[in-house]
C-alpha cells in the first residue's frame, strides 16, 4: 500500500470513529446489558443459542424479551444506550485490540422481504404492494420502501487473560402476522454474550485432548511389542519396542510401531531390503523409506529407517506405519 493510500485509510477510519457519539464504558457481562423499558422476559426458542459461534467458547449466556414497541424505536434506543448510531459499521479486527479494549459497536439493519407471495401453483396470495400498505399503516419506513425486519448490535472485547468476549443485542420484528393481514408494534429482544477460552485455557484443553488421545491409543496398541504376524513383516533382531512413542506417533487412521536398535542404519536397511525384496529410498542424511502400500517417500503404509533422536538410547529408529484396521 502506498503512503498516500495508507494515510487516506487511516484518516477514513479516524473520521468514522469520530463521527460516533461519545459513550460510557460498554457492559462487560450479561447482567449489565440494558433492557428496553417495559420489556418482559420470554423463553428462548428451540435450538436458539445452543452453541457458541466462537468455536472454543464456553456456553453462551442469553436472555430474551418481548416489548410492545416498534423495532425502529427499540433500535434507536439501543444505539443511544451503546454509544453508536443506527447502521454504524466500523471494521476493526479483534486481533488489533489491546487487552481491556473493545471494537466499536456495529449495527446491521435488515429489511423485510416484500416480494409477491404465491401458493406454489401460480396463484397470488399477497402482493408486494399489499405488504407495503400494511407496514405503512403500522409504522414509518426505515428507508424509502423498506421496513425493518431485524436489527443486530455487536462488539468484541479482548480480556486481560487473552480470551475474547462478544456481546450481542439482536432485535426481531414480531408485529407482523404470518398471513400479513395485521400488524402491531412488537419487538423481540435477545441479549447474549459468549467468551472464548483464555490462551492458557486453550493450551490446557489442547494438552488434555492430546493426553487423552495418547492414553486411548496406548490402550489400543498395548505395551507388548507386536508379533511379526500383526506387523506383517519380520522383526529386526534385538530391536526394542517403544510403546509410548508408538502411541504418540499414531494418528487418526494410521498406527505407528517404533523400535530402536544399536545397529547402524545401513545394516538395518540391508536387512529389510533382503527380507522384503524392495529397494529403500532416501539417504543416510535424511533416512530411508521402504513403501509397503503405495509409492514414494510418503506411502500409505511404509517402513522408515532413520537416525534415532528419541531419548532412551539406541542408534537407529525403525518405524512401521500401518493403516488402522
Coordinates of N, CA and C in Angstrom, one line a residue, residues 83-170:
X83 N -23.9 4.0 22.7 CA -23.0 5.0 22.2 C -22.6 4.8 20.7
X84 N -23.6 4.4 19.9 CA -23.3 4.2 18.5 C -24.4 4.9 17.7
X85 N -24.5 4.7 16.4 CA -25.5 5.2 15.5 C -26.2 4.0 14.8
X86 N -27.4 4.2 14.5 CA -28.2 3.2 13.7 C -27.5 3.0 12.4
X87 N -27.1 1.7 12.1 CA -26.5 1.4 10.8 C -25.0 1.6 10.9
X88 N -24.4 2.1 12.0 CA -22.9 2.3 12.1 C -22.2 1.0 11.9
X89 N -21.1 1.0 11.1 CA -20.3 -0.2 10.9 C -18.9 0.2 10.7
X90 N -18.0 -0.1 11.6 CA -16.6 0.2 11.5 C -15.8 -1.1 11.7
X91 N -15.1 -1.5 10.7 CA -14.4 -2.8 10.7 C -13.1 -2.7 11.5
X92 N -13.1 -3.3 12.6 CA -11.9 -3.4 13.4 C -11.7 -4.9 13.8
X93 N -10.6 -5.5 13.4 CA -10.4 -6.9 13.7 C -10.0 -7.1 15.2
X94 N -10.6 -8.1 15.8 CA -10.3 -8.4 17.2 C -8.8 -8.6 17.5
X95 N -8.1 -9.0 16.5 CA -6.6 -9.2 16.6 C -5.9 -7.9 16.8
X96 N -6.6 -6.8 16.4 CA -6.0 -5.5 16.5 C -6.2 -4.9 17.9
X97 N -7.0 -5.5 18.8 CA -7.3 -5.0 20.1 C -6.1 -5.2 21.1
X98 N -6.1 -4.3 22.0 CA -5.2 -4.4 23.2 C -6.0 -4.9 24.3
X99 N -5.4 -5.7 25.3 CA -6.2 -6.2 26.4 C -7.0 -5.0 27.1
X100 N -8.2 -5.3 27.4 CA -9.1 -4.4 28.1 C -9.8 -3.4 27.2
X101 N -9.6 -3.5 25.8 CA -10.3 -2.6 24.9 C -11.3 -3.4 24.1
X102 N -12.2 -2.6 23.4 CA -13.3 -3.2 22.6 C -13.3 -2.6 21.2
X103 N -13.9 -3.4 20.3 CA -14.2 -2.8 19.0 C -15.3 -1.8 19.1
X104 N -15.5 -1.0 18.1 CA -16.7 -0.2 18.1 C -18.0 -1.0 18.0
X105 N -19.1 -0.5 18.5 CA -20.4 -1.2 18.4 C -20.9 -1.0 17.0
X106 N -21.1 -2.2 16.3 CA -21.7 -2.1 15.0 C -23.2 -2.5 15.0
X107 N -23.9 -1.9 14.1 CA -25.3 -2.2 13.9 C -25.7 -2.5 12.5
X108 N -26.3 -3.6 12.3 CA -26.7 -4.0 10.9 C -28.3 -4.1 11.0
X109 N -28.9 -3.4 10.0 CA -30.3 -3.4 9.9 C -30.7 -4.1 8.6
X110 N -31.7 -5.0 8.8 CA -32.1 -5.8 7.6 C -33.6 -5.6 7.4
X111 N -34.0 -5.3 6.1 CA -35.4 -5.0 5.8 C -36.3 -6.3 5.6
X112 N -37.6 -6.1 5.7 CA -38.5 -7.2 5.4 C -38.4 -7.6 3.9
X113 N -38.5 -8.8 3.6 CA -38.6 -9.2 2.2 C -40.1 -8.9 1.7
X114 N -40.2 -8.1 0.7 CA -41.5 -7.6 0.3 C -41.9 -8.1 -1.1
X115 N -41.4 -9.3 -1.4 CA -41.8 -9.9 -2.7 C -43.2 -10.4 -2.7
X116 N -43.8 -10.6 -3.9 CA -45.1 -11.2 -4.0 C -45.0 -12.7 -3.5
X117 N -46.1 -13.1 -2.8 CA -46.2 -14.5 -2.3 C -47.2 -15.2 -3.1
X118 N -46.9 -16.5 -3.5 CA -48.0 -17.3 -4.2 C -48.1 -18.6 -3.5
X119 N -49.1 -19.4 -3.9 CA -49.3 -20.7 -3.2 C -48.6 -21.8 -3.8
X120 N -47.6 -21.5 -4.7 CA -46.8 -22.6 -5.3 C -47.4 -23.1 -6.6
X121 N -48.7 -22.7 -6.9 CA -49.4 -23.1 -8.1 C -49.6 -21.9 -9.0
X122 N -48.9 -20.8 -8.7 CA -49.0 -19.6 -9.5 C -50.2 -18.7 -9.1
X123 N -50.9 -19.0 -8.0 CA -52.0 -18.1 -7.5 C -51.4 -17.1 -6.5
X124 N -51.6 -15.8 -6.7 CA -51.1 -14.8 -5.8 C -51.8 -14.8 -4.5
X125 N -51.1 -14.9 -3.4 CA -51.6 -14.8 -2.1 C -51.6 -13.4 -1.5
X126 N -50.5 -12.7 -1.7 CA -50.4 -11.3 -1.3 C -49.3 -10.7 -2.1
X127 N -49.5 -9.4 -2.5 CA -48.6 -8.7 -3.4 C -47.6 -7.9 -2.5
X128 N -46.6 -7.5 -3.2 CA -45.6 -6.6 -2.5 C -46.3 -5.3 -2.1
X129 N -47.2 -4.8 -2.9 CA -47.9 -3.5 -2.6 C -48.8 -3.7 -1.3
X130 N -49.4 -4.9 -1.2 CA -50.3 -5.2 0.0 C -49.4 -5.2 1.3
X131 N -48.2 -5.8 1.2 CA -47.3 -5.8 2.3 C -46.9 -4.4 2.7
X132 N -46.5 -3.6 1.7 CA -46.1 -2.3 2.0 C -47.2 -1.5 2.6
X133 N -48.4 -1.6 2.1 CA -49.5 -0.9 2.7 C -49.8 -1.3 4.1
X134 N -49.7 -2.5 4.5 CA -49.9 -3.0 5.8 C -48.8 -2.4 6.7
X135 N -47.5 -2.5 6.3 CA -46.5 -1.9 7.2 C -46.6 -0.4 7.3
X136 N -47.0 0.3 6.3 CA -47.1 1.7 6.3 C -48.2 2.1 7.3
X137 N -49.2 1.3 7.5 CA -50.3 1.6 8.5 C -49.8 1.4 9.9
X138 N -48.7 0.6 10.0 CA -48.2 0.2 11.3 C -47.1 1.1 11.8
X139 N -46.2 1.5 10.9 CA -45.1 2.4 11.4 C -44.4 3.0 10.1
X140 N -43.7 4.0 10.3 CA -42.9 4.7 9.2 C -41.9 3.7 8.6
X141 N -41.5 3.9 7.4 CA -40.5 3.1 6.8 C -39.1 3.5 7.3
X142 N -38.2 2.5 7.4 CA -36.9 2.8 7.8 C -36.1 3.6 6.7
X143 N -36.3 3.1 5.5 CA -35.9 3.8 4.3 C -37.0 3.8 3.3
X144 N -36.9 4.5 2.2 CA -37.9 4.6 1.3 C -38.3 3.2 0.8
X145 N -39.5 2.8 1.1 CA -40.0 1.5 0.6 C -39.4 0.3 1.4
X146 N -38.7 0.5 2.5 CA -38.1 -0.5 3.3 C -38.5 -0.4 4.8
X147 N -39.0 -1.5 5.3 CA -39.4 -1.6 6.8 C -38.5 -2.6 7.5
X148 N -38.0 -2.3 8.6 CA -37.0 -3.1 9.3 C -37.6 -4.5 9.8
X149 N -36.9 -5.5 9.4 CA -37.3 -6.9 9.9 C -36.4 -7.3 11.1
X150 N -35.1 -7.0 11.1 CA -34.3 -7.3 12.2 C -33.2 -6.3 12.3
X151 N -32.6 -6.1 13.5 CA -31.6 -5.1 13.7 C -30.6 -5.7 14.8
X152 N -29.3 -5.8 14.5 CA -28.4 -6.5 15.4 C -27.2 -5.6 15.7
X153 N -26.9 -5.5 17.0 CA -25.8 -4.8 17.5 C -24.7 -5.9 18.0
X154 N -23.5 -5.6 17.8 CA -22.4 -6.5 18.3 C -21.1 -5.8 18.5
X155 N -20.3 -6.2 19.5 CA -19.0 -5.7 19.7 C -18.2 -6.8 20.4
X156 N -16.8 -6.6 20.3 CA -15.9 -7.6 20.9 C -15.0 -6.9 21.9
X157 N -14.7 -7.6 23.0 CA -13.7 -7.1 24.0 C -12.6 -8.2 24.1
X158 N -11.3 -7.7 24.1 CA -10.2 -8.6 24.4 C -9.9 -8.5 25.9
X159 N -10.0 -9.6 26.6 CA -9.8 -9.6 28.0 C -8.3 -9.7 28.4
X160 N -8.0 -9.4 29.6 CA -6.6 -9.4 30.1 C -6.0 -10.8 30.0
X161 N -6.8 -11.9 30.1 CA -6.2 -13.2 30.0 C -6.1 -13.8 28.6
X162 N -6.4 -12.9 27.6 CA -6.3 -13.4 26.2 C -7.6 -13.9 25.6
X163 N -8.6 -14.1 26.5 CA -9.9 -14.5 25.9 C -10.6 -13.4 25.3
X164 N -11.6 -13.7 24.4 CA -12.4 -12.7 23.7 C -13.9 -12.8 24.2
X165 N -14.5 -11.7 24.5 CA -15.9 -11.7 24.8 C -16.6 -11.0 23.7
X166 N -17.7 -11.6 23.2 CA -18.5 -10.9 22.2 C -19.9 -10.7 22.8
X167 N -20.4 -9.5 22.5 CA -21.7 -9.1 23.1 C -22.7 -8.9 21.9
X168 N -24.0 -9.3 22.1 CA -25.0 -9.1 21.1 C -26.2 -8.5 21.6
X169 N -26.9 -7.7 20.9 CA -28.2 -7.2 21.1 C -28.9 -7.4 19.8
X170 N -29.8 -8.5 19.7 CA -30.4 -8.8 18.5 C -31.9 -8.5 18.6

